[in-house]
Amino acid sequence: MAKLRILEFPDPRLRTRAAPVKVVDDRLRQLADDMFETMYAAPGIGLAATQVDVHQRLLVVDVSVDKTQPLVLINPEILQKDGVAVTEEGCLSVPGYFEEVERYEHIRVRYLDRDGATVERDMEGLLAVCVQHEMDHLNGRLFVDYLSEAKRQRIRKRLVKDRRTESTPVAVL
Ligand code: GNR
Ligand code: NI
């Protein structure tokens, strides 16, 4: 197991469109395990491979309160969608910001699980929202893209500035 480094907005690598996974093998399962470790430690309820600089269509989620329902979704596709859900979203790649985003309320998703088996599943509530948020990451899209240009620029400037301050060593007198 290993904790991975999460890319942060406005890192251009977050804009990469991920490629379909060709084979579900032990290497991919190891990546999924490392993504869970990274997600739980953060802590977060979902993580897309894009966020750890792996540009393959793989995401992990666990929206359960006791963290006992890990789900691995490989090559996910939305088959059906309906309704509207507005949720205050956050993102591990945009730390410290929470804004309302509109998503589909119900989705039916087809994906491969960690054994490479095809699964079709109806989702709603926070799970549906989180899976849509993660699928956006796989397409290089971030929740801040749904906000106004002004808001996104404000967040971008703040994060760039924070990072600059973080990496500046304090003078030792
Ligand atoms: O931890 C997370 N919480 C969250 C809350 C509302 C909607 C989406 C999310 S996903 C986020 C983790 C993350 O950045 N995944 O990409
Ligand atoms: Ni995110």
Short mmCIF file of C-alpha atoms and ligand atoms in Angstrom, two decimals:
data_model
loop_
_atom_site.label_atom_id
_atom_site.label_comp_id
_atom_site.label_asym_id
_atom_site.label_seq_id
_atom_site.Cartn_x
_atom_site.Cartn_y
_atom_site.Cartn_z
CA MET A 1 0.00 0.00 0.00
CA ALA A 2 1.13 3.50 -0.70
CA LYS A 3 -0.35 6.92 -0.34
CA LEU A 4 -0.24 8.85 -3.60
CA ARG A 5 0.23 12.53 -4.24
CA ILE A 6 -2.92 14.40 -5.34
CA LEU A 7 -2.60 16.98 -8.13
CA GLU A 8 -4.13 20.38 -7.37
CA PHE A 9 -5.92 22.95 -9.52
CA PRO A 10 -4.71 24.65 -11.72
CA ASP A 11 -2.24 21.86 -12.54
CA PRO A 12 -2.67 21.29 -16.30
CA ARG A 13 -2.37 17.50 -15.85
CA LEU A 14 -5.87 17.58 -14.29
CA ARG A 15 -7.12 18.54 -17.79
CA THR A 16 -5.98 15.25 -19.35
CA ARG A 17 -8.67 13.02 -20.83
CA ALA A 18 -8.07 9.50 -19.45
CA ALA A 19 -7.82 6.50 -21.80
CA PRO A 20 -9.95 3.35 -21.40
CA VAL A 21 -8.45 0.57 -19.29
CA LYS A 22 -7.55 -2.39 -21.52
CA VAL A 23 -6.93 -5.11 -18.95
CA VAL A 24 -7.99 -5.40 -15.33
CA ASP A 25 -4.90 -6.97 -13.79
CA ASP A 26 -3.08 -7.02 -10.45
CA ARG A 27 -1.25 -3.83 -11.30
CA LEU A 28 -4.55 -1.99 -11.75
CA ARG A 29 -5.93 -3.52 -8.53
CA GLN A 30 -2.82 -2.31 -6.70
CA LEU A 31 -3.43 1.19 -8.06
CA ALA A 32 -7.07 1.02 -6.85
CA ASP A 33 -5.87 -0.03 -3.37
CA ASP A 34 -3.39 2.84 -3.28
CA MET A 35 -6.16 5.21 -4.39
CA PHE A 36 -8.39 4.00 -1.52
CA GLU A 37 -5.57 4.54 0.96
CA THR A 38 -5.03 8.05 -0.44
CA MET A 39 -8.77 8.84 -0.43
CA TYR A 40 -9.43 7.58 3.11
CA ALA A 41 -6.38 9.42 4.47
CA ALA A 42 -7.34 12.73 2.84
CA PRO A 43 -10.21 12.18 3.87
CA GLY A 44 -12.51 12.07 0.84
CA ILE A 45 -15.45 10.07 -0.52
CA GLY A 46 -14.11 9.57 -4.03
CA LEU A 47 -10.93 9.74 -6.09
CA ALA A 48 -10.29 9.55 -9.84
CA ALA A 49 -7.01 8.18 -11.25
CA THR A 50 -6.52 11.54 -13.01
CA GLN A 51 -6.02 13.16 -9.60
CA VAL A 52 -3.00 10.94 -8.91
CA ASP A 53 -1.60 11.59 -12.40
CA VAL A 54 -2.63 8.23 -13.87
CA HIS A 55 -4.62 8.89 -17.02
CA GLN A 56 -6.72 5.73 -17.18
CA ARG A 57 -10.48 5.44 -16.73
CA LEU A 58 -10.55 4.23 -13.13
CA LEU A 59 -12.20 5.76 -10.07
CA VAL A 60 -12.87 4.73 -6.49
CA VAL A 61 -15.70 5.84 -4.17
CA ASP A 62 -16.96 5.13 -0.68
CA VAL A 63 -19.81 7.35 0.48
CA SER A 64 -20.66 5.17 3.51
CA VAL A 65 -20.34 6.79 6.94
CA ASP A 66 -18.29 3.89 8.36
CA LYS A 67 -16.10 3.54 5.23
CA THR A 68 -17.12 -0.05 4.58
CA GLN A 69 -18.49 0.24 1.03
CA PRO A 70 -15.52 0.72 -1.27
CA LEU A 71 -16.45 0.63 -4.96
CA VAL A 72 -14.05 0.46 -7.90
CA LEU A 73 -15.43 1.66 -11.25
CA ILE A 74 -13.40 0.96 -14.39
CA ASN A 75 -14.41 2.42 -17.79
CA PRO A 76 -17.67 3.80 -16.33
CA GLU A 77 -20.49 4.90 -18.68
CA ILE A 78 -23.76 6.57 -17.79
CA LEU A 79 -26.61 4.63 -19.43
CA GLN A 80 -29.55 6.59 -18.00
CA LYS A 81 -29.93 9.78 -16.05
CA ASP A 82 -32.74 11.88 -14.66
CA GLY A 83 -33.68 14.46 -12.09
CA VAL A 84 -31.63 17.28 -10.62
CA ALA A 85 -29.61 17.26 -7.41
CA VAL A 86 -27.84 20.35 -6.10
CA THR A 87 -24.99 19.54 -3.73
CA GLU A 88 -22.31 21.53 -1.99
CA GLU A 89 -19.28 19.90 -3.59
CA GLY A 90 -15.67 19.90 -2.60
CA CYS A 91 -12.65 18.37 -4.34
CA LEU A 92 -9.35 17.08 -3.04
CA SER A 93 -7.76 18.80 -6.06
CA VAL A 94 -9.32 22.16 -5.07
CA PRO A 95 -8.68 22.10 -1.30
CA GLY A 96 -10.66 24.42 0.93
CA TYR A 97 -13.47 25.37 -1.48
CA PHE A 98 -17.09 24.20 -1.41
CA GLU A 99 -19.71 25.34 -3.91
CA GLU A 100 -23.13 24.22 -5.06
CA VAL A 101 -23.16 22.17 -8.25
CA GLU A 102 -26.10 20.75 -10.20
CA ARG A 103 -25.94 17.07 -11.18
CA TYR A 104 -28.34 14.29 -12.19
CA GLU A 105 -30.23 12.90 -9.22
CA HIS A 106 -30.43 9.31 -10.52
CA ILE A 107 -28.02 7.57 -12.86
CA ARG A 108 -27.61 4.05 -14.18
CA VAL A 109 -23.93 3.27 -14.68
CA ARG A 110 -22.19 0.43 -16.49
CA TYR A 111 -18.60 -0.31 -15.48
CA LEU A 112 -16.08 -3.06 -14.84
CA ASP A 113 -15.46 -3.95 -11.21
CA ARG A 114 -12.07 -4.88 -9.73
CA ASP A 115 -12.44 -8.44 -11.07
CA GLY A 116 -13.08 -7.16 -14.57
CA ALA A 117 -16.76 -8.19 -14.44
CA THR A 118 -19.34 -5.93 -16.11
CA VAL A 119 -21.75 -4.36 -13.63
CA GLU A 120 -24.85 -2.22 -14.19
CA ARG A 121 -26.05 -0.33 -11.17
CA ASP A 122 -28.63 2.36 -10.35
CA MET A 123 -27.30 5.10 -8.14
CA GLU A 124 -28.85 8.06 -6.35
CA GLY A 125 -28.05 10.58 -3.66
CA LEU A 126 -24.45 11.30 -2.73
CA LEU A 127 -23.19 8.18 -4.55
CA ALA A 128 -24.69 9.40 -7.85
CA VAL A 129 -23.25 12.89 -7.32
CA CYS A 130 -19.82 11.58 -6.40
CA VAL A 131 -19.62 9.22 -9.40
CA GLN A 132 -20.53 12.11 -11.75
CA HIS A 133 -17.85 14.27 -10.08
CA GLU A 134 -15.26 11.49 -10.54
CA MET A 135 -16.28 10.79 -14.14
CA ASP A 136 -15.77 14.50 -14.85
CA HIS A 137 -12.17 14.15 -13.57
CA LEU A 138 -11.59 11.34 -16.11
CA ASN A 139 -12.63 13.83 -18.82
CA GLY A 140 -10.37 16.58 -17.47
CA ARG A 141 -13.25 18.49 -15.93
CA LEU A 142 -13.38 19.99 -12.41
CA PHE A 143 -16.33 21.20 -10.33
CA VAL A 144 -14.98 24.76 -10.53
CA ASP A 145 -15.74 24.64 -14.29
CA TYR A 146 -19.45 24.90 -13.36
CA LEU A 147 -18.86 28.16 -11.47
CA SER A 148 -18.60 31.65 -12.95
CA GLU A 149 -15.32 32.63 -14.60
CA ALA A 150 -14.83 35.23 -11.85
CA LYS A 151 -15.24 32.68 -9.05
CA ARG A 152 -12.95 30.17 -10.75
CA GLN A 153 -10.23 32.80 -11.25
CA ARG A 154 -10.52 33.87 -7.61
CA ILE A 155 -10.08 30.25 -6.46
CA ARG A 156 -7.19 29.71 -8.88
CA LYS A 157 -5.31 32.83 -7.71
CA ARG A 158 -5.86 31.96 -4.06
CA LEU A 159 -4.58 28.39 -4.49
CA VAL A 160 -1.52 29.51 -6.46
CA LYS A 161 -0.76 32.11 -3.80
CA ASP A 162 -1.27 29.63 -0.91
CA ARG A 163 1.12 27.20 -2.56
CA ARG A 164 3.75 29.89 -3.03
CA THR A 165 3.53 30.81 0.66
CA GLU A 166 3.66 27.14 1.67
CA SER A 167 6.90 26.44 -0.18
CA THR A 168 8.67 29.60 0.95
CA PRO A 169 11.06 28.69 3.77
CA VAL A 170 10.74 30.87 6.85
CA ALA A 171 13.93 32.79 7.58
CA VAL A 172 15.85 31.36 10.48
CA LEU A 173 17.45 34.18 12.39
O1 GNR B 1 -14.33 14.11 -0.87
C1 GNR B 1 -15.08 14.59 -1.74
N1 GNR B 1 -16.30 15.03 -1.39
C2 GNR B 1 -17.29 15.38 -2.29
C3 GNR B 1 -18.41 16.05 -1.81
C4 GNR B 1 -19.42 16.42 -2.67
C5 GNR B 1 -19.35 16.08 -4.00
C6 GNR B 1 -18.23 15.43 -4.50
C7 GNR B 1 -17.22 15.08 -3.65
S1 GNR B 1 -15.85 14.22 -4.27
C8 GNR B 1 -14.61 14.70 -3.13
C9 GNR B 1 -13.31 13.94 -3.38
C10 GNR B 1 -12.78 14.30 -4.74
O2 GNR B 1 -12.23 15.33 -5.01
N2 GNR B 1 -12.99 13.43 -5.68
O3 GNR B 1 -12.59 13.72 -6.94
NI NI B 2 -12.58 15.84 -7.12
#
